[in-house]
Coordinates of C-alpha atoms and ligand atoms in Angstrom, one line a residue:
M1 CA 0.0 0.0 0.0
S2 CA 2.8 2.5 0.9
E3 CA 4.2 2.0 -2.6
V4 CA 0.9 3.2 -4.1
I5 CA 0.7 6.2 -1.6
W6 CA 4.2 7.5 -2.3
H7 CA 3.8 6.9 -6.1
D8 CA 0.6 9.0 -6.0
I9 CA 2.0 11.7 -3.8
E10 CA 5.2 12.1 -5.9
C11 CA 3.9 11.5 -9.5
G12 CA 0.1 11.8 -9.3
S13 CA -0.4 15.6 -9.4
Y14 CA 1.8 16.1 -12.5
R15 CA -0.4 17.3 -15.4
Q16 CA 1.9 19.3 -17.6
D17 CA 2.4 16.4 -20.1
L18 CA -1.2 15.1 -20.5
A19 CA -2.1 17.4 -23.4
L20 CA 0.9 16.0 -25.4
W21 CA 0.1 12.3 -24.7
L22 CA -3.6 13.0 -25.7
A23 CA -2.5 14.7 -28.9
L24 CA -0.1 11.9 -29.8
A25 CA -2.8 9.3 -29.1
D26 CA -5.2 11.2 -31.4
Q27 CA -2.5 11.5 -34.1
Y28 CA -1.3 7.9 -34.1
A29 CA -4.0 5.7 -32.6
G30 CA -7.2 7.6 -33.4
A31 CA -10.2 5.4 -32.5
G32 CA -8.2 2.3 -33.5
A33 CA -6.0 -0.1 -31.6
P34 CA -5.0 0.6 -28.0
V35 CA -2.0 2.7 -26.9
L36 CA 0.7 0.9 -24.9
D37 CA 1.6 2.9 -21.8
V38 CA 5.0 1.7 -20.5
G39 CA 5.7 2.2 -16.8
A40 CA 2.0 3.1 -16.3
G41 CA 2.1 3.2 -12.4
T42 CA -1.3 3.9 -10.9
G43 CA -2.5 5.1 -14.3
R44 CA -2.0 8.9 -14.4
V45 CA -1.6 8.8 -18.2
S46 CA -3.5 5.6 -18.9
L47 CA -6.7 6.9 -17.2
A48 CA -6.5 10.3 -19.0
L49 CA -6.2 8.5 -22.4
A50 CA -9.0 6.0 -21.6
R51 CA -11.3 8.8 -20.4
A52 CA -10.7 10.5 -23.8
G53 CA -11.9 7.4 -25.5
H54 CA -8.6 5.5 -26.3
G55 CA -8.1 1.9 -25.4
V56 CA -4.9 1.4 -23.3
V57 CA -2.7 -1.5 -22.4
A58 CA -1.0 -0.4 -19.2
L59 CA 2.3 -2.2 -18.6
D60 CA 4.3 -1.9 -15.4
Q61 CA 6.6 -4.2 -13.3
S62 CA 4.8 -3.4 -10.1
R63 CA 1.8 -5.6 -9.2
A64 CA 0.8 -3.3 -6.4
L65 CA 0.6 -0.2 -8.7
L66 CA -1.2 -2.1 -11.4
A67 CA -3.8 -3.4 -9.0
E68 CA -4.6 0.1 -7.9
L69 CA -4.7 1.2 -11.6
A70 CA -7.2 -1.6 -12.4
R71 CA -9.3 -0.6 -9.4
R72 CA -9.4 3.0 -10.7
A73 CA -10.0 1.9 -14.3
R74 CA -13.3 0.1 -13.7
G75 CA -15.6 0.7 -16.7
L76 CA -12.8 2.1 -18.8
P77 CA -11.0 0.4 -21.7
I78 CA -7.8 -0.4 -19.9
E79 CA -6.0 -3.8 -19.8
T80 CA -3.1 -4.2 -17.3
V81 CA 0.1 -6.2 -18.0
C82 CA 2.7 -6.9 -15.3
A83 CA 6.0 -7.2 -17.1
D84 CA 9.5 -5.7 -17.3
A85 CA 9.7 -3.1 -20.1
R86 CA 13.0 -4.7 -21.2
T87 CA 11.7 -8.2 -21.7
F88 CA 8.0 -8.0 -22.3
T89 CA 6.3 -10.1 -25.0
L90 CA 2.6 -9.6 -26.0
P91 CA 2.2 -12.2 -28.7
G92 CA 0.3 -10.9 -31.8
R93 CA -0.1 -7.4 -30.3
H94 CA 1.0 -4.4 -32.3
F95 CA 0.4 -0.8 -31.1
P96 CA 0.0 2.5 -33.1
L97 CA 1.6 4.4 -30.1
I98 CA 3.9 3.2 -27.5
A99 CA 4.2 5.9 -24.8
V100 CA 6.9 6.1 -22.2
P101 CA 6.0 9.1 -20.0
M102 CA 7.8 10.7 -17.0
Q103 CA 11.4 9.6 -17.6
T104 CA 10.6 5.9 -17.1
L105 CA 13.1 5.0 -19.8
Q106 CA 15.8 6.6 -17.7
L107 CA 15.1 4.0 -14.9
L108 CA 15.9 1.0 -17.2
G109 CA 19.6 0.6 -16.6
G110 CA 21.6 2.7 -19.0
N111 CA 22.2 2.0 -22.7
E112 CA 21.8 -1.8 -22.2
G113 CA 18.4 -1.5 -20.6
Q114 CA 17.2 1.2 -23.0
S115 CA 18.3 -0.8 -26.0
A116 CA 16.5 -3.9 -24.7
F117 CA 13.3 -1.8 -24.3
L118 CA 13.6 -0.3 -27.8
A119 CA 14.1 -3.7 -29.4
R120 CA 10.9 -5.0 -27.6
A121 CA 9.0 -1.9 -28.4
R122 CA 10.0 -2.2 -32.1
R123 CA 8.6 -5.7 -32.3
H124 CA 5.2 -4.5 -30.9
L125 CA 4.9 -1.4 -33.1
Q126 CA 2.2 -1.2 -35.8
A127 CA 3.3 -0.1 -39.3
G128 CA 3.3 3.7 -39.3
G129 CA 3.1 3.8 -35.5
A130 CA 5.4 5.7 -33.1
I131 CA 7.3 5.2 -29.9
A132 CA 7.3 8.4 -27.8
V133 CA 9.7 8.6 -24.9
A134 CA 9.9 11.5 -22.4
I135 CA 13.4 12.2 -21.0
V136 CA 14.7 14.9 -18.7
A137 CA 15.5 18.1 -20.7
L138 CA 19.2 18.5 -19.7
E139 CA 19.1 22.3 -20.0
D140 CA 16.4 22.5 -17.3
L141 CA 18.2 20.3 -14.8
E142 CA 19.2 22.4 -11.8
E143 CA 21.2 20.7 -9.1
F144 CA 20.6 21.6 -5.4
E145 CA 21.6 20.3 -2.1
E146 CA 19.9 20.6 1.3
F147 CA 22.2 22.0 4.0
D148 CA 20.8 21.8 7.6
G149 CA 17.2 21.9 6.2
E150 CA 18.0 24.9 4.0
Q151 CA 19.3 25.8 0.6
A152 CA 19.9 29.1 -1.0
G153 CA 16.5 30.2 -2.4
G154 CA 14.6 27.7 -0.2
L155 CA 13.8 24.1 -0.8
P156 CA 11.0 23.1 -3.2
L157 CA 7.7 22.7 -1.5
P158 CA 7.0 19.2 -0.2
D159 CA 4.3 17.0 -1.7
I160 CA 1.7 16.4 1.0
A161 CA -1.3 14.0 1.4
E162 CA -3.6 12.8 4.2
L163 CA -4.9 9.3 4.2
D164 CA -6.6 7.2 6.9
G165 CA -5.6 9.6 9.7
C166 CA -1.9 9.7 8.6
A167 CA -0.2 12.7 7.1
Y168 CA 2.4 12.0 4.4
F169 CA 5.2 14.5 3.4
S170 CA 7.7 14.0 0.6
Q171 CA 10.3 16.8 0.7
P172 CA 12.8 17.0 -2.2
T173 CA 16.2 17.5 -0.6
A174 CA 18.7 17.2 -3.4
V175 CA 19.2 16.9 -7.1
R176 CA 22.7 15.6 -7.7
R177 CA 24.5 14.9 -11.0
Q178 CA 26.8 11.9 -10.7
D179 CA 28.7 10.1 -13.6
G180 CA 26.1 10.2 -16.3
S181 CA 23.2 10.1 -14.1
V182 CA 21.2 12.3 -11.8
V183 CA 20.0 11.3 -8.3
L184 CA 16.7 12.8 -7.0
E185 CA 16.6 12.6 -3.2
R186 CA 13.5 13.0 -1.1
L187 CA 12.9 12.8 2.6
R188 CA 9.6 10.9 3.2
E189 CA 7.8 11.4 6.5
V190 CA 4.7 9.9 7.9
V191 CA 2.9 11.3 11.0
D192 CA 0.2 9.0 12.4
A193 CA -3.0 10.0 14.3
H194 CA -1.0 9.8 17.6
G195 CA 1.7 12.2 16.4
A196 CA 4.3 9.4 15.9
R197 CA 6.7 10.2 13.1
R198 CA 8.5 7.8 10.7
S199 CA 11.0 9.0 8.1
S200 CA 13.1 7.5 5.4
V201 CA 15.2 8.8 2.5
D202 CA 14.3 7.8 -1.0
R203 CA 16.8 8.1 -3.9
T204 CA 15.9 7.7 -7.5
R205 CA 18.7 7.5 -10.1
L206 CA 17.9 8.5 -13.7
D207 CA 20.4 7.7 -16.4
L208 CA 21.0 10.9 -18.3
T209 CA 20.5 10.8 -22.1
S210 CA 19.7 13.1 -24.9
P211 CA 17.5 12.9 -28.1
E212 CA 20.7 12.4 -30.1
Q213 CA 22.0 9.5 -27.9
L214 CA 18.6 7.9 -27.9
A215 CA 18.4 8.2 -31.7
E216 CA 21.7 6.4 -32.0
L217 CA 20.5 3.5 -29.8
A218 CA 17.2 3.4 -31.8
V219 CA 19.1 2.8 -35.1
N220 CA 20.2 -0.6 -33.7
A221 CA 16.6 -1.5 -33.1
G222 CA 15.6 -0.5 -36.6
L223 CA 14.0 2.8 -35.6
R224 CA 14.7 6.4 -36.6
L225 CA 14.2 9.8 -35.0
R226 CA 11.0 11.4 -36.4
E227 CA 10.8 14.5 -34.1
V228 CA 11.4 15.9 -30.7
R229 CA 8.6 17.8 -28.7
R230 CA 9.0 19.7 -25.5
I231 CA 7.2 19.7 -22.2
D232 CA 7.9 22.9 -20.2
P233 CA 9.1 22.7 -16.6
T234 CA 6.7 23.4 -13.7
D235 CA 7.5 24.6 -10.2
A236 CA 7.7 21.0 -9.0
H237 CA 8.9 19.1 -12.2
V238 CA 11.8 19.5 -14.6
G239 CA 11.0 20.0 -18.3
S240 CA 11.1 17.1 -20.7
E241 CA 11.9 16.3 -24.3
V242 CA 9.7 13.8 -25.9
V243 CA 11.7 11.8 -28.4
I244 CA 9.4 10.3 -31.1
L245 CA 10.8 7.3 -33.0
Q246 CA 9.4 5.3 -35.9
Ligands
SAM301 C1 8.2 7.8 -12.8 S1 7.0 6.5 -12.7 C2 5.9 7.0 -14.0 C3 4.5 6.5 -13.7 C4 3.4 6.9 -14.7 N1 3.8 6.6 -16.1 C5 3.2 8.4 -14.7 O1 3.6 9.1 -15.6 O2 2.7 8.9 -13.7 C6 7.9 5.1 -13.3 C7 7.1 3.8 -13.4 O3 7.9 2.9 -14.2 C8 7.8 1.6 -13.6 N2 9.0 0.9 -14.0 C9 10.3 1.1 -13.6 N3 11.1 0.2 -14.1 C10 10.3 -0.6 -14.9 C11 10.6 -1.7 -15.8 N4 11.9 -2.2 -15.9 N5 9.6 -2.3 -16.4 C12 8.3 -1.9 -16.2 N6 8.0 -0.8 -15.5 C13 9.0 -0.2 -14.8 C14 7.6 1.9 -12.1 O4 7.1 0.8 -11.4 C15 6.8 3.2 -12.1 O5 5.4 2.8 -12.1

């Protein structure tokens, strides 16, 4: 359950990219075959696409997140698949749009993991379809480091939620570049109804890449770069480039 709560608190309120995923689904999938949403989580993007009338296959490696997605998707045209994006096989299925929102590609384990995903995606792509991958826009990436609870200019605001009498806080404390990757650090705190506090540190490592690097990897999977679109940063989220491969 806590996996679902933290996922929702830290990813759930992001909306800046939804218009782009909806536009790409209209462009490539129309009212036809479903969109494949890779790393779908609790369904932030899948649910938006399905509510707009698109069928969706929501793939994630987390059973807990997919179970919550399925609960929220009742009555909507969403199918869930629990699989690793680097090794998935859906026999006979070909998609007009394979979407990889919110930097999920950068969690797959560097060039090797990204290449494995691209090869899998290529096999499941409809003729004329597209693979669209959101990656961190490097020029928007600003490092910061908490120092005794402070940093110059103030820390970003925490993400906060209240559930079943417990308050959840997720405070970004650092963004650190390290050897071709960036580490996003958060302090997670839970305060229960009796005022007891629990805290832990969460670190997510993203492998840095660029549209050019991704286009190079894509060639080996028989894909080519079609275009790059941009998602502007928000107060809480870095900007993205969406690399569209065919
Ligand atoms: C940053 S979240 C994005 C969630 C959702 N797409 C969104 O935009 O709100 C990354 C998601 O990718 C999933 N994920 C990470 N590695 C994966 C892998 N190797 N195969 C499948 N899913 C993976 C995680 O479980 C998580 O749900």
